[in-house]
């Protein structure tokens, strides 16, 4: 049965609706970033740029780095955008747009996030590079899909108990990044992390400007959580969605994080741009190593 036009939405030129990409525009290795302006900061290292497209928050370049074809795309902030971006990335390689049918032979993409994060542990300093081995999602995205087969529910249940997690919030889910990509990207220069993905930047991450939050000690409780020696290391806004959607769709994903802030000590990096550039160069070289 073909996929209806209301479900698989294509533009007049045959490109996928939000990303505005044709299947041939996409490389098999994809780097995602949140900020559209970070895309050219990555592709300036490329010897050639073949594709440049920009629609809404999705700024996308495909080109060549040291002989390897790579697509770099921005997703904007949050797992709601990850749901859109990753569903359409998968459609580009695994759905025949002419026939509107899923292909018999499926393609697996390698997807590497390059982003920023805040540490919640005193011993993970600003300016560190952190590779997310696991991610815990507070956003609820994975509960809209049949994802129980790979979610680490024992960790989630223990987290709820230890933190007194409110039943009014989405039930946390835990998902693992790609072990193969973790081994490739992790080194003596990086920290292995257990990343918590928040649904927002202020209240959801315990920041108070004018609006009060129901549990002012929630970040402290999250930092103290321990499951068989595993602790949550950092907070950001996309990784759990990236890992979850990749698992569901059969892709490999890993999240690279530049630690801009340490929430436990109150520190912030002195040079955010230099830190991000350093992580970009590290990640690109690990991809082609």
mmCIF file of C-alpha atoms in Angstrom:
data_model
loop_
_atom_site.group_PDB
_atom_site.id
_atom_site.type_symbol
_atom_site.label_atom_id
_atom_site.label_comp_id
_atom_site.label_asym_id
_atom_site.label_seq_id
_atom_site.Cartn_x
_atom_site.Cartn_y
_atom_site.Cartn_z
ATOM 1 C CA UNK A 1 0.000 0.000 0.000
ATOM 2 C CA UNK A 2 1.350 3.440 -0.922
ATOM 3 C CA UNK A 3 1.773 6.173 1.685
ATOM 4 C CA UNK A 4 -0.878 8.868 1.371
ATOM 5 C CA UNK A 5 0.004 12.412 0.346
ATOM 6 C CA UNK A 6 -1.165 13.768 3.710
ATOM 7 C CA UNK A 7 1.388 11.548 5.512
ATOM 8 C CA UNK A 8 4.417 11.721 3.193
ATOM 9 C CA UNK A 9 4.380 15.374 2.159
ATOM 10 C CA UNK A 10 6.571 16.355 -0.780
ATOM 11 C CA UNK A 11 7.273 19.773 -2.249
ATOM 12 C CA UNK A 12 6.584 20.621 -5.922
ATOM 13 C CA UNK A 13 10.180 19.726 -6.862
ATOM 14 C CA UNK A 14 9.873 16.303 -5.230
ATOM 15 C CA UNK A 15 11.855 17.222 -2.101
ATOM 16 C CA UNK A 16 10.796 16.223 1.422
ATOM 17 C CA UNK A 17 8.509 18.807 3.037
ATOM 18 C CA UNK A 18 10.461 20.417 5.901
ATOM 19 C CA UNK A 19 14.081 19.636 5.034
ATOM 20 C CA UNK A 20 13.603 20.582 1.364
ATOM 21 C CA UNK A 21 16.055 17.812 0.368
ATOM 22 C CA UNK A 22 16.046 15.353 -2.523
ATOM 23 C CA UNK A 23 17.354 11.847 -1.803
ATOM 24 C CA UNK A 24 20.551 12.500 -3.765
ATOM 25 C CA UNK A 25 21.296 15.571 -1.607
ATOM 26 C CA UNK A 26 21.934 13.462 1.501
ATOM 27 C CA UNK A 27 25.192 11.764 2.497
ATOM 28 C CA UNK A 28 25.262 8.563 4.547
ATOM 29 C CA UNK A 29 27.116 10.364 7.359
ATOM 30 C CA UNK A 30 25.132 13.226 8.882
ATOM 31 C CA UNK A 31 26.238 15.804 11.438
ATOM 32 C CA UNK A 32 23.430 17.603 13.276
ATOM 33 C CA UNK A 33 23.682 20.883 15.160
ATOM 34 C CA UNK A 34 21.058 23.036 16.814
ATOM 35 C CA UNK A 35 22.109 26.454 15.543
ATOM 36 C CA UNK A 36 21.735 27.132 11.786
ATOM 37 C CA UNK A 37 24.766 29.441 11.968
ATOM 38 C CA UNK A 38 26.954 26.558 13.157
ATOM 39 C CA UNK A 39 26.552 24.710 9.840
ATOM 40 C CA UNK A 40 28.969 26.924 7.845
ATOM 41 C CA UNK A 41 31.384 26.848 10.800
ATOM 42 C CA UNK A 42 31.665 23.112 10.133
ATOM 43 C CA UNK A 43 31.590 23.105 6.343
ATOM 44 C CA UNK A 44 34.277 25.791 6.070
ATOM 45 C CA UNK A 45 36.610 22.856 6.758
ATOM 46 C CA UNK A 46 35.277 21.023 3.660
ATOM 47 C CA UNK A 47 37.207 20.950 0.404
ATOM 48 C CA UNK A 48 33.934 21.100 -1.550
ATOM 49 C CA UNK A 49 30.279 21.927 -0.846
ATOM 50 C CA UNK A 50 27.851 20.250 -3.253
ATOM 51 C CA UNK A 51 24.476 21.149 -1.729
ATOM 52 C CA UNK A 52 23.255 24.201 0.198
ATOM 53 C CA UNK A 53 19.616 24.447 1.235
ATOM 54 C CA UNK A 54 17.908 26.443 3.972
ATOM 55 C CA UNK A 55 14.267 26.258 5.029
ATOM 56 C CA UNK A 56 12.992 27.420 8.413
ATOM 57 C CA UNK A 57 15.476 26.276 11.084
ATOM 58 C CA UNK A 58 16.898 23.619 8.776
ATOM 59 C CA UNK A 59 20.150 24.847 7.227
ATOM 60 C CA UNK A 60 21.778 21.988 5.292
ATOM 61 C CA UNK A 61 25.110 21.598 3.510
ATOM 62 C CA UNK A 62 26.470 18.441 1.881
ATOM 63 C CA UNK A 63 30.110 18.313 0.896
ATOM 64 C CA UNK A 64 33.477 16.593 1.131
ATOM 65 C CA UNK A 65 35.844 16.468 4.115
ATOM 66 C CA UNK A 66 39.133 14.636 3.567
ATOM 67 C CA UNK A 67 37.535 12.519 0.857
ATOM 68 C CA UNK A 68 34.380 11.645 2.831
ATOM 69 C CA UNK A 69 30.929 12.909 1.828
ATOM 70 C CA UNK A 70 29.113 14.395 4.830
ATOM 71 C CA UNK A 71 25.816 16.219 5.299
ATOM 72 C CA UNK A 72 25.673 18.901 7.997
ATOM 73 C CA UNK A 73 22.235 20.088 9.081
ATOM 74 C CA UNK A 74 20.753 22.269 11.786
ATOM 75 C CA UNK A 75 17.650 21.099 13.596
ATOM 76 C CA UNK A 76 16.835 24.040 15.826
ATOM 77 C CA UNK A 77 16.355 23.453 19.544
ATOM 78 C CA UNK A 78 14.388 20.625 21.131
ATOM 79 C CA UNK A 79 13.247 17.069 20.512
ATOM 80 C CA UNK A 80 10.096 18.224 18.706
ATOM 81 C CA UNK A 81 12.358 19.341 15.858
ATOM 82 C CA UNK A 82 14.333 16.102 16.121
ATOM 83 C CA UNK A 83 11.104 14.182 15.465
ATOM 84 C CA UNK A 84 10.620 16.106 12.212
ATOM 85 C CA UNK A 85 14.262 16.069 11.105
ATOM 86 C CA UNK A 86 14.950 12.393 11.765
ATOM 87 C CA UNK A 87 11.691 11.135 10.291
ATOM 88 C CA UNK A 88 12.466 13.032 7.089
ATOM 89 C CA UNK A 89 16.142 11.985 7.040
ATOM 90 C CA UNK A 90 14.968 8.384 7.190
ATOM 91 C CA UNK A 91 12.368 8.943 4.479
ATOM 92 C CA UNK A 92 15.064 10.275 2.144
ATOM 93 C CA UNK A 93 16.956 6.968 2.236
ATOM 94 C CA UNK A 94 14.274 4.397 3.024
ATOM 95 C CA UNK A 95 11.141 5.473 1.140
ATOM 96 C CA UNK A 96 10.752 5.460 -2.633
ATOM 97 C CA UNK A 97 9.217 8.890 -3.289
ATOM 98 C CA UNK A 98 7.958 7.916 -6.741
ATOM 99 C CA UNK A 99 6.138 4.791 -5.571
ATOM 100 C CA UNK A 100 5.421 6.187 -2.083
ATOM 101 C CA UNK A 101 6.478 2.871 -0.578
ATOM 102 C CA UNK A 102 9.061 1.751 1.953
ATOM 103 C CA UNK A 103 12.066 0.225 0.202
ATOM 104 C CA UNK A 104 12.788 -3.485 0.589
ATOM 105 C CA UNK A 105 16.460 -2.851 1.417
ATOM 106 C CA UNK A 106 16.866 -0.302 4.185
ATOM 107 C CA UNK A 107 19.809 2.069 4.629
ATOM 108 C CA UNK A 108 21.363 2.902 8.012
ATOM 109 C CA UNK A 109 22.790 6.399 8.467
ATOM 110 C CA UNK A 110 25.607 7.425 10.805
ATOM 111 C CA UNK A 111 24.388 10.508 12.694
ATOM 112 C CA UNK A 112 26.649 12.594 14.932
ATOM 113 C CA UNK A 113 25.328 15.492 16.982
ATOM 114 C CA UNK A 114 27.713 18.358 17.758
ATOM 115 C CA UNK A 115 26.207 20.494 20.498
ATOM 116 C CA UNK A 116 26.705 22.363 23.738
ATOM 117 C CA UNK A 117 25.757 21.317 27.238
ATOM 118 C CA UNK A 118 25.924 22.117 30.920
ATOM 119 C CA UNK A 119 27.586 19.752 33.373
ATOM 120 C CA UNK A 120 25.811 19.031 36.669
ATOM 121 C CA UNK A 121 28.784 17.248 38.252
ATOM 122 C CA UNK A 122 31.594 19.244 39.884
ATOM 123 C CA UNK A 123 34.287 16.947 38.449
ATOM 124 C CA UNK A 124 33.231 17.481 34.817
ATOM 125 C CA UNK A 125 34.696 20.933 34.111
ATOM 126 C CA UNK A 126 33.822 23.594 31.603
ATOM 127 C CA UNK A 127 35.697 23.231 28.290
ATOM 128 C CA UNK A 128 35.493 19.415 28.423
ATOM 129 C CA UNK A 129 34.306 17.319 25.474
ATOM 130 C CA UNK A 130 31.617 14.823 26.547
ATOM 131 C CA UNK A 131 30.378 11.836 24.520
ATOM 132 C CA UNK A 132 26.910 10.652 25.558
ATOM 133 C CA UNK A 133 26.872 6.903 26.145
ATOM 134 C CA UNK A 134 23.285 7.004 27.444
ATOM 135 C CA UNK A 135 20.511 9.598 27.344
ATOM 136 C CA UNK A 136 17.506 10.106 29.611
ATOM 137 C CA UNK A 137 14.613 11.985 28.045
ATOM 138 C CA UNK A 138 12.302 14.202 30.081
ATOM 139 C CA UNK A 139 10.519 15.294 26.890
ATOM 140 C CA UNK A 140 8.107 12.397 26.339
ATOM 141 C CA UNK A 141 8.768 12.026 22.583
ATOM 142 C CA UNK A 142 9.462 8.287 22.610
ATOM 143 C CA UNK A 143 6.131 7.548 24.293
ATOM 144 C CA UNK A 144 4.405 8.469 21.032
ATOM 145 C CA UNK A 145 6.112 5.493 19.328
ATOM 146 C CA UNK A 146 6.352 1.769 20.043
ATOM 147 C CA UNK A 147 9.752 1.980 21.681
ATOM 148 C CA UNK A 148 9.572 -0.371 24.680
ATOM 149 C CA UNK A 149 11.815 -2.954 23.024
ATOM 150 C CA UNK A 150 14.999 -0.946 23.605
ATOM 151 C CA UNK A 151 14.183 1.478 26.445
ATOM 152 C CA UNK A 152 16.039 0.816 29.696
ATOM 153 C CA UNK A 153 12.952 0.944 31.908
ATOM 154 C CA UNK A 154 14.661 -0.268 35.105
ATOM 155 C CA UNK A 155 16.831 2.862 35.111
ATOM 156 C CA UNK A 156 13.797 5.084 34.514
ATOM 157 C CA UNK A 157 11.831 3.505 37.331
ATOM 158 C CA UNK A 158 14.717 3.883 39.777
ATOM 159 C CA UNK A 159 15.182 7.508 38.709
ATOM 160 C CA UNK A 160 11.533 8.270 39.448
ATOM 161 C CA UNK A 161 11.884 6.708 42.905
ATOM 162 C CA UNK A 162 15.117 8.447 43.828
ATOM 163 C CA UNK A 163 14.079 11.917 42.649
ATOM 164 C CA UNK A 164 10.382 11.898 43.537
ATOM 165 C CA UNK A 165 9.619 12.700 39.890
ATOM 166 C CA UNK A 166 6.180 14.275 39.527
ATOM 167 C CA UNK A 167 3.504 12.186 37.820
ATOM 168 C CA UNK A 168 2.380 15.393 36.074
ATOM 169 C CA UNK A 169 5.568 15.316 33.979
ATOM 170 C CA UNK A 170 6.347 12.915 31.152
ATOM 171 C CA UNK A 171 7.727 9.592 32.392
ATOM 172 C CA UNK A 172 11.511 9.634 31.781
ATOM 173 C CA UNK A 173 12.901 7.230 29.191
ATOM 174 C CA UNK A 174 16.464 5.970 28.820
ATOM 175 C CA UNK A 175 18.074 4.980 25.525
ATOM 176 C CA UNK A 176 21.618 4.052 24.543
ATOM 177 C CA UNK A 177 23.648 5.695 21.802
ATOM 178 C CA UNK A 178 25.385 3.615 19.146
ATOM 179 C CA UNK A 179 28.140 1.522 20.796
ATOM 180 C CA UNK A 180 30.070 1.495 17.509
ATOM 181 C CA UNK A 181 30.015 5.282 17.165
ATOM 182 C CA UNK A 182 30.770 5.724 20.866
ATOM 183 C CA UNK A 183 33.940 3.665 20.476
ATOM 184 C CA UNK A 184 34.887 5.683 17.403
ATOM 185 C CA UNK A 185 34.313 9.102 18.944
ATOM 186 C CA UNK A 186 35.426 8.498 22.560
ATOM 187 C CA UNK A 187 39.097 8.901 23.467
ATOM 188 C CA UNK A 188 41.384 10.102 26.254
ATOM 189 C CA UNK A 189 40.378 13.626 25.218
ATOM 190 C CA UNK A 190 36.692 13.066 26.057
ATOM 191 C CA UNK A 191 34.453 12.218 29.004
ATOM 192 C CA UNK A 192 31.867 9.438 28.775
ATOM 193 C CA UNK A 193 28.464 10.817 29.754
ATOM 194 C CA UNK A 194 24.914 9.954 30.762
ATOM 195 C CA UNK A 195 22.998 12.901 29.339
ATOM 196 C CA UNK A 196 19.615 14.202 30.466
ATOM 197 C CA UNK A 197 17.538 15.855 27.746
ATOM 198 C CA UNK A 198 15.172 18.597 28.904
ATOM 199 C CA UNK A 199 12.075 19.940 27.202
ATOM 200 C CA UNK A 200 13.144 23.564 27.730
ATOM 201 C CA UNK A 201 16.051 25.790 28.797
ATOM 202 C CA UNK A 202 14.756 27.721 31.801
ATOM 203 C CA UNK A 203 12.236 26.098 34.166
ATOM 204 C CA UNK A 204 12.817 22.561 32.838
ATOM 205 C CA UNK A 205 16.539 22.957 33.609
ATOM 206 C CA UNK A 206 15.941 24.553 37.002
ATOM 207 C CA UNK A 207 16.681 28.147 35.974
ATOM 208 C CA UNK A 208 14.600 30.783 37.775
ATOM 209 C CA UNK A 209 14.317 34.351 36.487
ATOM 210 C CA UNK A 210 10.774 35.480 37.376
ATOM 211 C CA UNK A 211 8.766 32.258 37.267
ATOM 212 C CA UNK A 212 8.881 29.900 40.278
ATOM 213 C CA UNK A 213 9.341 26.163 39.765
ATOM 214 C CA UNK A 214 7.661 23.414 41.819
ATOM 215 C CA UNK A 215 10.898 21.733 42.976
ATOM 216 C CA UNK A 216 13.888 24.030 43.414
ATOM 217 C CA UNK A 217 16.103 21.077 44.359
ATOM 218 C CA UNK A 218 15.351 19.004 41.247
ATOM 219 C CA UNK A 219 18.774 19.569 39.626
ATOM 220 C CA UNK A 220 20.417 18.541 42.877
ATOM 221 C CA UNK A 221 18.302 15.363 42.976
ATOM 222 C CA UNK A 222 19.151 14.603 39.342
ATOM 223 C CA UNK A 223 22.872 15.054 40.070
ATOM 224 C CA UNK A 224 22.670 12.709 43.068
ATOM 225 C CA UNK A 225 20.850 9.953 41.152
ATOM 226 C CA UNK A 226 22.837 6.730 40.966
ATOM 227 C CA UNK A 227 21.980 3.489 39.227
ATOM 228 C CA UNK A 228 24.569 0.758 39.671
ATOM 229 C CA UNK A 229 27.326 3.355 39.624
ATOM 230 C CA UNK A 230 25.887 5.321 36.699
ATOM 231 C CA UNK A 231 25.148 9.011 37.297
ATOM 232 C CA UNK A 232 23.689 11.724 35.107
ATOM 233 C CA UNK A 233 26.467 14.012 33.925
ATOM 234 C CA UNK A 234 24.926 16.850 31.930
ATOM 235 C CA UNK A 235 21.790 18.599 30.689
ATOM 236 C CA UNK A 236 20.867 19.587 27.120
ATOM 237 C CA UNK A 237 17.853 19.515 24.785
ATOM 238 C CA UNK A 238 18.172 17.020 21.885
ATOM 239 C CA UNK A 239 20.165 13.861 22.626
ATOM 240 C CA UNK A 240 17.403 11.560 23.904
ATOM 241 C CA UNK A 241 15.283 12.300 20.834
ATOM 242 C CA UNK A 242 18.250 11.693 18.536
ATOM 243 C CA UNK A 243 19.010 8.349 20.174
ATOM 244 C CA UNK A 244 15.403 7.262 20.359
ATOM 245 C CA UNK A 245 14.440 8.122 16.783
ATOM 246 C CA UNK A 246 17.664 6.568 15.491
ATOM 247 C CA UNK A 247 16.970 3.313 17.350
ATOM 248 C CA UNK A 248 13.401 3.212 16.058
ATOM 249 C CA UNK A 249 14.464 3.832 12.450
ATOM 250 C CA UNK A 250 17.581 1.639 12.398
ATOM 251 C CA UNK A 251 20.262 4.360 12.306
ATOM 252 C CA UNK A 252 23.409 4.810 14.409
ATOM 253 C CA UNK A 253 23.737 7.977 16.475
ATOM 254 C CA UNK A 254 26.119 9.568 18.953
ATOM 255 C CA UNK A 255 26.064 12.934 20.709
ATOM 256 C CA UNK A 256 29.196 15.083 21.093
ATOM 257 C CA UNK A 257 28.901 17.818 23.720
ATOM 258 C CA UNK A 258 31.063 20.864 24.463
ATOM 259 C CA UNK A 259 30.669 21.673 28.147
ATOM 260 C CA UNK A 260 29.957 25.405 28.222
ATOM 261 C CA UNK A 261 28.764 25.597 31.829
ATOM 262 C CA UNK A 262 29.083 23.780 35.121
ATOM 263 C CA UNK A 263 25.787 24.149 36.973
ATOM 264 C CA UNK A 264 27.254 22.694 40.173
ATOM 265 C CA UNK A 265 30.043 25.288 40.442
ATOM 266 C CA UNK A 266 28.362 28.176 38.611
ATOM 267 C CA UNK A 267 31.164 28.463 36.048
ATOM 268 C CA UNK A 268 30.831 29.343 32.362
ATOM 269 C CA UNK A 269 33.462 28.968 29.660
ATOM 270 C CA UNK A 270 35.499 32.079 28.811
ATOM 271 C CA UNK A 271 35.403 31.463 25.048
ATOM 272 C CA UNK A 272 32.295 29.583 23.793
ATOM 273 C CA UNK A 273 33.228 29.995 20.111
ATOM 274 C CA UNK A 274 36.717 28.557 20.533
ATOM 275 C CA UNK A 275 35.318 25.632 22.531
ATOM 276 C CA UNK A 276 32.723 24.832 19.862
ATOM 277 C CA UNK A 277 35.341 25.110 17.104
ATOM 278 C CA UNK A 278 37.590 22.709 18.991
ATOM 279 C CA UNK A 279 34.813 20.120 19.240
ATOM 280 C CA UNK A 280 34.022 20.529 15.537
ATOM 281 C CA UNK A 281 37.630 19.841 14.545
ATOM 282 C CA UNK A 282 37.897 16.898 16.953
ATOM 283 C CA UNK A 283 34.660 15.348 15.649
ATOM 284 C CA UNK A 284 35.477 15.767 11.970
ATOM 285 C CA UNK A 285 38.861 14.107 12.405
ATOM 286 C CA UNK A 286 37.385 11.201 14.405
ATOM 287 C CA UNK A 287 34.763 10.654 11.669
ATOM 288 C CA UNK A 288 37.434 10.155 8.998
ATOM 289 C CA UNK A 289 39.994 8.401 11.231
#
